[in-house]
Amino acid sequence: MADDMKTMDGAHILCTALKAQGVEYMFGIVGIPVTEIAMAAQELGIRYIGMRNEQAASYGASIIGYMTRKPAVCLVVSGPGLVHALAGMSNAMENCWPMIVIGGSSEQDQEGMDAFQECPQVDIARPFSKYTARPNKTERIPFYVEKAVRFSTFGRPGPVYLDFPGNMINQNVLEKNISPFVVCPSPPVTLADPEKVRDAADLLYYAQKPLVIIGKGAAYSQAENSVRELVEGCKLPFLPTPMGKGVLPDDHPLCVAPARSKALQEADVIVLLGARLNWILHFGLPPRFNAKVKIIQIDIHAEQMGNNVQSAFSLVGDCSAIVQQINEVYGKMPGRFAFSTKSPWWKTLTSKVQANQQSVQQMIDDKSVPMNYFAAYDEIRSLLPKDCIIVSEGANTMDISRTMILNSLPRHRLDAGTYGTMGVGLGFVVAAAAWCKDHTPNKKVVSIQGDSAFGFSGMELETICRYKLPVIMIIMNNNGIYNGLDGESWESLQDMDLPLSLPPSCLTVDAHYERMIEAFGGKGYFVRTAAELKSSLTTALNSKDQISLINVMINPQAQRKPQDFFWLTKSKM
């Protein structure tokens, strides 16, 4: 066939365009009309991971975007498939992570005829994405793919949606008529106004009680080197947000996370690095924050500046680049600015850190059976490699692990994030493990979930085993959501009308979740004591290719330690 008569179908045009943009991963569930897209992706070298639920697929694609700054694809069928994926789209939108959702849809010549799974998909996706489109011609697919990648990664990152009717996926068109496969460049690195940078540096220089808050935006921008130079060079106390953990190590001598409430309440100048003053940081308002605090806010998103609390200085741009601008200002001063670690502020923080650590130690030392969270986490923390990726979700499970399970490297803590989404865990695990298997095969991926969180997408255990992803699952099983029942209380209710008598937070007592992974060829452990936990985790860590699930029984009434303020603005029931 002459070159000018060669044809290509829509599925191959789409996947060729994705491959040209550097897309490595596609997560999804095949069916009418997208099966051909998944097959074309594999043919062209895009790694396809078939999931068991579109929600988990969308979560997996989104976390690849956070870890790598490059969007992955979530592939879904029409109608209900897209509706299920909205969970991951909304989560990515709130967390500012790039991802591309590709949905199949009913054929164009059947619109308005009640076609199979006919649905206004572009309209449905629009509130949860930065950009939505349905290509008007098969030949124009590369144009829309480049634009989708650009919208997803430029400025404040986020999800995008592309809709493909079934007839377009299978339509063959002449190659000579296909739009060029133009590659989207890397997002531009934007700097802040140099004069504002100098003024902000001057404000920080004269602070009496400075504090640096490191958000996941700093992690996403790969700002670890510039942040380290600022914090260590100036001897500034810092506080990481949950997914800002690891930008600097949690065990760093300048980290004041154990004194979180005291640091927020009394700081007079706060440098906010890629973090928002939302519910996680109590909106920046009293009594959690000093009413007179001055905030130096660094963020890629101009509209975020001054939200809830007016910033003293708003530095819009790339977090890493702007912190480096501040470092350059200090580097030009006659003497290097360094806040004294012997100051009253440091003494206050150090005292609070020590007091809180002593309080936690009391719970660590409690070795009663069933275990409390702190005693269990102490065993886990002592064994985990410093470079492992931690996926954590749950209520008490996640909140307590934020203080007990330390991170040493950036983008190695994956949890519910800004949206507080439960159910993300196993999608994150699959994606992180697939990426590690391809890029850093010796790195461990460890999931720590509550029993409730595990239940959202537990069948992804089959996905993990099918793709031979060597992960370690740890379920902190307290028989419920927040808390459950003990065996005696459970038995006392079994002859009653359970929908009326069983507490809403209760789940099955002593459920043997470890048996689920054994059904797919993995290894399960059921543990009640600290010694059993240590033994099973040691074995799991030393088993190179083994997929393991450790079901850890936790006292149903075990809680977190008393706090000055609840994590949420309103206390839980």
XYZ file of C-alpha atoms in Angstrom:
573
model
C 0.000 0.000 0.000
C 1.328 3.448 -0.873
C 2.321 5.569 2.104
C -0.336 8.155 1.302
C -3.011 5.449 1.560
C -1.972 4.013 4.956
C -4.648 4.174 7.631
C -4.786 4.123 11.423
C -7.770 3.550 13.682
C -8.847 5.892 16.482
C -7.561 3.638 19.285
C -4.045 3.598 17.815
C -4.106 7.330 17.100
C -5.058 7.981 20.727
C -2.407 5.702 22.200
C 0.270 6.973 19.814
C -0.516 10.484 20.986
C -0.383 9.409 24.644
C 2.929 7.641 24.081
C 4.339 10.775 22.411
C 3.413 12.758 25.547
C 5.409 10.384 27.757
C 2.453 8.570 29.328
C 3.708 5.333 30.915
C 0.678 3.880 32.704
C -2.974 3.217 32.027
C -5.298 1.912 34.761
C -8.801 0.802 33.964
C -11.482 -1.758 33.314
C -12.163 -2.790 29.734
C -15.506 -3.289 28.073
C -17.617 -1.723 25.347
C -16.295 0.409 23.711
C -12.750 0.833 25.132
C -11.203 -2.649 24.974
C -9.411 -1.726 21.751
C -7.785 1.261 23.471
C -6.240 -0.932 26.187
C -4.945 -3.359 23.565
C -3.454 -0.550 21.472
C -1.821 0.895 24.581
C -0.051 -2.383 25.321
C 0.981 -2.749 21.681
C 2.632 0.684 21.809
C 4.406 0.127 25.141
C 2.021 1.832 27.575
C 1.724 -0.386 30.647
C -1.898 -1.372 31.212
C -3.067 -2.355 34.715
C -6.532 -3.900 34.756
C -8.316 -3.052 38.002
C -11.458 -4.457 39.643
C -13.258 -1.137 40.138
C -13.092 2.174 38.287
C -12.733 4.084 41.546
C -9.515 2.242 42.369
C -8.320 2.736 38.773
C -8.870 6.473 39.037
C -7.060 6.643 42.377
C -4.138 4.700 40.908
C -3.796 7.015 37.910
C -3.929 10.092 40.134
C -1.154 8.993 42.493
C 1.197 8.351 39.578
C 0.671 12.012 38.717
C 1.642 13.064 42.237
C 4.703 10.840 42.379
C 6.082 11.654 38.935
C 4.511 14.982 37.826
C 3.421 13.157 34.657
C -0.218 12.168 34.200
C -1.269 8.561 33.930
C -4.485 7.467 32.246
C -7.641 6.101 33.795
C -9.592 4.210 31.122
C -13.310 3.653 31.736
C -16.322 2.406 29.844
C -19.309 4.578 29.118
C -21.990 5.706 31.563
C -21.519 3.969 34.934
C -17.802 3.484 34.266
C -17.229 7.225 34.159
C -19.543 7.842 37.119
C -17.418 5.479 39.237
C -14.241 7.287 38.129
C -15.583 10.653 39.301
C -14.375 9.704 42.779
C -10.746 9.733 41.660
C -11.263 12.808 39.507
C -12.671 14.822 42.391
C -9.876 13.580 44.656
C -7.231 14.601 42.102
C -8.921 17.962 41.624
C -8.820 18.757 45.334
C -5.259 17.474 45.751
C -4.023 19.182 42.555
C -2.659 16.051 40.869
C -2.436 15.559 37.104
C -4.321 12.674 35.493
C -6.120 11.922 32.229
C -9.469 10.158 32.278
C -10.481 8.598 28.963
C -14.053 7.456 28.652
C -15.742 5.531 25.916
C -19.248 6.659 25.018
C -22.172 5.672 22.838
C -21.784 6.029 19.103
C -22.346 9.418 17.546
C -25.128 8.320 15.181
C -27.100 6.969 18.158
C -27.161 10.163 20.212
C -30.568 10.897 21.692
C -31.832 7.401 20.898
C -31.338 5.856 24.362
C -28.194 4.100 23.198
C -26.350 1.597 25.395
C -25.156 3.506 28.515
C -25.860 6.825 26.788
C -24.911 9.577 29.196
C -23.940 13.291 29.020
C -20.395 12.376 30.014
C -18.612 15.586 29.065
C -21.068 17.600 31.136
C -20.834 15.208 34.087
C -17.034 15.324 34.119
C -16.738 19.109 33.793
C -17.092 20.039 37.519
C -14.332 17.570 38.405
C -11.729 18.437 35.785
C -9.695 21.339 34.446
C -10.503 20.497 30.851
C -13.101 18.320 29.130
C -13.469 17.600 25.432
C -14.944 15.245 22.874
C -12.831 15.324 19.687
C -14.868 16.422 16.681
C -12.899 14.260 14.226
C -10.783 11.143 14.548
C -7.947 12.896 12.740
C -7.883 15.608 15.416
C -7.275 13.281 18.378
C -3.555 14.246 18.804
C -4.539 17.911 19.128
C -6.878 17.142 22.029
C -4.404 14.833 23.765
C -1.672 17.494 23.765
C -4.121 20.054 25.088
C -5.288 17.674 27.808
C -1.719 17.075 28.994
C -1.038 20.818 28.970
C -4.112 21.625 31.061
C -3.394 18.745 33.428
C 0.209 19.736 34.212
C 0.462 23.511 33.725
C -0.334 25.911 36.570
C -2.274 24.199 39.319
C -2.257 20.536 38.210
C -5.446 18.541 37.997
C -7.495 15.940 36.129
C -8.784 16.237 32.560
C -11.385 14.243 30.657
C -11.478 13.119 27.018
C -14.587 11.432 25.626
C -14.460 8.987 22.702
C -17.592 7.572 21.051
C -17.328 3.941 20.043
C -17.395 4.586 16.305
C -14.437 6.994 16.589
C -12.332 4.421 18.476
C -12.698 1.922 15.644
C -12.778 4.287 12.681
C -9.860 4.072 10.232
C -8.572 7.316 8.710
C -5.709 8.178 6.382
C -2.467 8.726 8.284
C -1.626 11.720 6.104
C -4.712 13.526 7.433
C -3.938 12.985 11.132
C -2.959 16.080 13.131
C 0.746 16.234 14.079
C 1.752 14.410 17.266
C 3.022 17.577 18.942
C 4.719 16.965 22.297
C 3.614 19.175 25.177
C 6.657 20.812 26.808
C 7.360 20.622 30.528
C 5.451 23.213 32.567
C 7.261 26.556 32.764
C 9.076 27.313 36.016
C 7.593 30.544 37.333
C 9.328 32.909 39.757
C 7.918 35.447 42.195
C 8.436 39.209 42.047
C 12.059 39.701 43.290
C 11.092 42.772 45.326
C 8.373 40.831 47.167
C 10.841 37.998 47.763
C 13.290 40.413 49.386
C 10.548 41.915 51.568
C 9.348 38.441 52.603
C 12.908 37.395 53.464
C 13.265 40.570 55.534
C 10.064 39.741 57.465
C 11.343 36.246 58.211
C 14.746 37.612 59.229
C 13.211 39.666 62.067
C 10.692 37.050 63.260
C 10.785 36.126 66.940
C 8.841 32.884 66.535
C 9.235 31.692 62.936
C 7.756 28.473 61.580
C 7.959 26.765 58.188
C 4.975 24.625 57.132
C 5.822 22.158 54.369
C 2.861 21.072 52.259
C 2.427 18.425 49.602
C 2.730 21.189 47.008
C 6.384 21.449 48.043
C 6.695 17.683 47.639
C 5.042 17.792 44.216
C 7.347 20.579 43.008
C 10.345 18.493 44.127
C 11.485 21.332 46.380
C 13.396 19.154 48.861
C 16.847 20.568 48.072
C 15.889 24.251 48.224
C 13.736 23.689 51.337
C 16.597 21.890 53.064
C 18.918 24.801 52.284
C 16.440 27.295 53.736
C 15.526 25.339 56.874
C 19.009 24.123 57.764
C 20.796 27.286 56.718
C 18.489 29.480 58.792
C 17.869 26.966 61.626
C 14.098 27.289 61.244
C 11.621 24.980 62.991
C 9.407 23.202 60.486
C 6.137 21.343 60.516
C 5.127 18.999 57.666
C 1.549 18.487 56.602
C 0.551 14.818 56.200
C 1.761 14.461 52.602
C 4.518 17.021 53.090
C 6.207 14.448 55.311
C 9.607 13.431 53.981
C 10.453 16.620 52.089
C 12.729 16.849 55.081
C 13.023 13.735 57.257
C 10.523 13.437 60.098
C 13.371 12.699 62.503
C 15.200 15.884 61.507
C 16.342 17.857 64.595
C 14.492 20.953 63.310
C 11.160 19.121 62.915
C 8.628 20.158 65.569
C 5.735 17.911 64.516
C 5.284 16.556 68.090
C 4.661 20.168 69.174
C 2.249 20.905 66.332
C -0.451 22.695 68.316
C 2.025 24.854 70.273
C 3.929 25.789 67.102
C 0.767 26.843 65.252
C -0.660 28.748 68.209
C 2.368 30.893 68.920
C 4.280 31.397 65.662
C 4.475 35.060 64.662
C 5.734 34.478 61.094
C 4.826 31.384 59.080
C 6.308 30.425 55.736
C 3.635 28.384 53.989
C 5.244 26.162 51.344
C 2.710 24.645 48.979
C 0.102 24.166 51.684
C -3.386 25.627 51.895
C -5.025 27.127 54.947
C -7.891 24.669 54.794
C -9.349 22.261 57.361
C -6.048 20.410 57.751
C -4.464 23.639 59.052
C -7.599 24.857 60.833
C -8.105 27.558 58.179
C -5.249 29.570 59.715
C -7.663 31.049 62.252
C -7.590 31.555 66.049
C -7.513 29.822 68.456
C -5.424 27.322 66.491
C -3.264 30.131 65.083
C -1.877 33.316 66.552
C -4.359 36.073 65.669
C -1.448 38.370 64.723
C 0.552 35.853 62.717
C 2.076 37.099 59.466
C 2.061 34.556 56.658
C 4.461 34.306 53.738
C 2.502 32.195 51.279
C 4.164 30.359 48.395
C 1.814 28.642 45.958
C 1.463 27.965 42.233
C -2.183 29.038 42.294
C -2.764 32.795 42.451
C -6.407 32.426 43.486
C -5.305 30.561 46.615
C -3.460 33.588 47.955
C -5.085 35.159 50.992
C -7.761 32.493 51.213
C -9.222 32.496 54.764
C -6.309 34.593 56.115
C -4.731 37.521 54.310
C -1.082 36.849 53.537
C 1.592 39.355 54.467
C 3.363 38.336 51.249
C 1.928 36.281 48.405
C 4.638 34.693 46.286
C 3.027 33.074 43.264
C 4.971 30.480 41.319
C 6.926 27.263 41.531
C 7.621 26.390 45.158
C 11.146 25.079 44.640
C 12.182 28.042 42.508
C 10.778 30.641 44.921
C 12.413 29.070 47.968
C 15.656 29.184 46.037
C 15.021 32.896 45.412
C 14.767 33.392 49.188
C 17.965 31.395 49.688
C 19.758 33.650 47.223
C 18.646 36.735 49.150
C 20.077 35.326 52.372
C 23.211 34.220 50.556
C 23.956 37.822 49.605
C 23.753 39.086 53.194
C 27.058 39.900 54.963
C 26.506 37.152 57.546
C 24.387 34.079 56.960
C 21.043 34.452 58.722
C 20.507 31.681 61.254
C 17.769 31.699 63.880
C 19.227 30.817 67.272
C 18.355 27.353 68.536
C 18.991 28.717 72.043
C 16.185 31.293 71.730
C 13.115 31.211 74.017
C 11.050 30.063 71.021
C 13.192 26.996 70.466
C 13.142 26.215 74.207
C 9.329 26.389 74.207
C 9.048 24.060 71.236
C 11.656 21.627 72.535
C 9.917 21.408 75.896
C 6.577 20.662 74.235
C 8.134 18.064 71.940
C 9.627 16.237 74.921
C 6.371 16.351 76.908
C 4.331 14.940 74.026
C 6.894 12.251 73.330
C 6.706 11.149 76.976
C 2.916 10.955 76.721
C 3.174 8.762 73.631
C 5.823 6.583 75.261
C 3.371 5.588 77.983
C 1.058 4.116 75.352
C 3.942 2.453 73.527
C 4.913 0.754 76.783
C 1.373 -0.625 77.245
C 1.732 -4.179 75.910
C -1.769 -5.362 76.773
C -3.674 -7.649 74.381
C -5.375 -6.695 72.115
C -2.785 -4.022 71.325
C -3.312 -0.275 71.149
C -2.233 1.591 68.016
C 0.931 3.050 69.519
C 2.327 -0.263 70.718
C 1.629 -1.817 67.313
C 3.122 1.106 65.397
C 6.240 1.036 67.552
C 6.960 -2.484 66.312
C 6.199 -1.528 62.707
C 8.313 1.630 62.843
C 11.332 -0.263 64.163
C 11.338 -2.635 61.179
C 10.328 -0.609 58.116
C 13.110 0.457 55.727
C 13.640 4.210 55.685
C 13.165 4.374 51.925
C 9.869 2.472 51.741
C 6.695 4.053 50.368
C 3.949 4.196 52.993
C 0.311 4.093 51.883
C -1.945 4.865 54.823
C -5.657 5.412 55.220
C -8.318 5.045 57.835
C -9.546 7.075 60.766
C -7.400 6.473 63.849
C -5.174 4.219 61.724
C -4.096 7.041 59.434
C -4.067 9.874 61.973
C -1.905 8.034 64.495
C 0.418 6.697 61.805
C 1.141 10.283 60.772
C 2.970 10.752 64.062
C 4.255 7.228 64.653
C 5.389 6.100 61.178
C 8.225 8.360 60.066
C 9.104 9.353 56.517
C 12.619 10.131 55.385
C 12.064 10.794 51.672
C 9.671 13.060 49.745
C 6.589 11.668 47.969
C 6.870 8.480 50.001
C 3.752 9.125 52.099
C 0.462 8.534 50.271
C -2.757 9.006 52.199
C -6.266 10.458 52.121
C -4.944 13.955 51.385
C -6.879 17.202 51.176
C -10.193 15.568 50.306
C -9.967 13.095 53.204
C -10.974 10.334 50.803
C -11.428 6.853 52.197
C -10.973 4.031 49.714
C -7.878 5.428 47.990
C -5.485 2.976 49.610
C -5.436 -0.079 47.371
C -5.535 1.998 44.185
C -2.499 3.883 45.493
C -0.826 0.599 46.453
C -1.250 -0.923 42.983
C 0.065 2.195 41.245
C 3.000 2.794 43.594
C 4.018 -0.868 43.489
C 3.762 -1.009 39.683
C 5.924 2.104 39.392
C 8.485 0.796 41.879
C 8.649 -2.593 40.173
C 9.557 -0.833 36.910
C 11.837 1.912 38.245
C 13.167 0.992 41.715
C 12.596 -2.751 42.121
C 14.251 -3.007 45.549
C 11.969 -0.411 47.159
C 9.250 -1.708 49.472
C 5.637 -0.541 49.268
C 3.841 -0.943 52.593
C 0.125 -0.327 53.039
C -1.230 0.457 56.508
C -5.033 0.566 56.501
C -7.861 0.339 58.925
C -10.291 -2.526 58.458
C -12.966 -0.095 57.286
C -10.668 1.562 54.738
C -9.582 -1.827 53.421
C -13.189 -2.751 52.761
C -13.687 -0.034 50.146
C -11.613 -1.845 47.518
C -10.474 -5.113 49.055
C -10.860 -7.042 45.785
C -7.849 -5.148 44.422
C -5.885 -7.797 46.317
C -6.519 -9.935 43.241
C -5.034 -7.169 41.056
C -1.937 -7.021 43.266
C -1.440 -10.788 43.033
C -2.264 -10.985 39.322
C 0.490 -8.491 38.461
C 2.865 -9.987 41.045
C 3.345 -6.700 42.879
C 5.419 -7.505 46.006
C 3.632 -5.344 48.558
C 3.076 -5.720 52.285
C -0.453 -5.020 53.505
C -1.004 -4.280 57.180
C -4.616 -4.045 58.370
C -5.124 -2.379 61.740
C -8.287 -4.246 62.670
C -10.317 -2.688 65.479
C -13.599 -4.236 64.335
C -15.107 -0.973 63.163
C -15.055 2.605 61.931
C -13.271 4.719 64.581
C -14.035 1.905 67.039
C -15.932 -1.371 67.137
C -17.129 -4.008 69.565
C -15.268 -6.629 71.537
C -16.215 -10.293 71.259
C -18.482 -10.353 74.301
C -20.488 -7.308 73.188
C -20.760 -8.721 69.680
C -22.165 -12.028 70.910
C -24.702 -10.282 73.139
C -26.299 -8.671 70.073
C -26.513 -11.694 67.756
C -30.066 -12.685 68.760
C -31.349 -9.124 68.330
C -32.613 -7.247 65.263
C -29.137 -6.284 63.995
C -30.109 -3.355 61.719
C -31.661 -1.746 64.804
C -29.159 -2.824 67.447
C -25.717 -3.097 65.856
C -23.817 0.198 66.292
C -23.353 2.011 62.935
C -19.588 2.069 63.434
C -19.336 -1.691 64.044
C -17.842 -4.222 61.619
C -17.462 -7.994 61.972
C -15.466 -8.886 65.073
C -12.131 -10.663 64.555
C -12.615 -10.842 60.763
C -9.864 -12.933 59.134
C -8.955 -10.636 56.253
C -5.619 -12.419 55.880
C -7.448 -15.369 54.349
C -8.510 -13.236 51.385
C -4.984 -12.830 50.080
C -4.336 -16.549 50.459
C -7.142 -17.152 47.961
C -5.019 -15.372 45.336
C -1.679 -16.947 46.239
C -0.348 -14.490 48.805
C 0.667 -15.100 52.418
C -1.558 -14.072 55.309
C -0.795 -13.531 58.996
C -3.228 -13.122 61.908
C -1.540 -11.433 64.870
C -2.648 -10.381 68.335
C 0.579 -9.588 70.177
C 3.581 -7.352 69.616
C 5.826 -10.405 69.350
C 3.614 -11.949 66.647
C 3.554 -8.655 64.754
C 7.332 -8.357 64.875
C 7.806 -11.928 63.686
C 5.308 -11.732 60.805
C 6.523 -8.336 59.549
C 10.148 -9.476 59.695
C 9.267 -12.526 57.601
C 7.271 -10.424 55.124
C 10.085 -7.915 54.697
C 12.625 -10.665 54.100
C 10.461 -12.447 51.521
C 11.592 -10.818 48.280
C 8.752 -11.776 45.951
C 6.067 -12.673 48.488
C 2.831 -10.669 48.651
C 1.826 -10.475 52.304
C -1.154 -9.343 54.374
C -0.804 -8.948 58.150
C -4.104 -8.694 60.007
C -3.319 -6.908 63.291
C -5.966 -7.070 65.990
C -6.317 -3.726 67.776
C -8.277 -3.037 70.940
C -11.691 -1.849 69.657
C -11.699 1.003 72.170
C -8.124 2.149 71.547
C -7.900 5.835 70.678
C -5.307 8.436 69.821
C -3.547 10.345 72.565
C -5.278 13.384 74.134
C -4.732 16.505 72.012
C -5.008 20.221 72.580
C -7.222 20.368 69.481
C -8.981 17.746 67.427
C -7.631 17.272 63.912
C -10.971 18.336 62.477
C -12.521 21.706 63.268
C -15.550 19.946 64.723
C -14.930 17.015 67.014
C -16.044 13.530 66.066
C -18.900 11.809 67.909
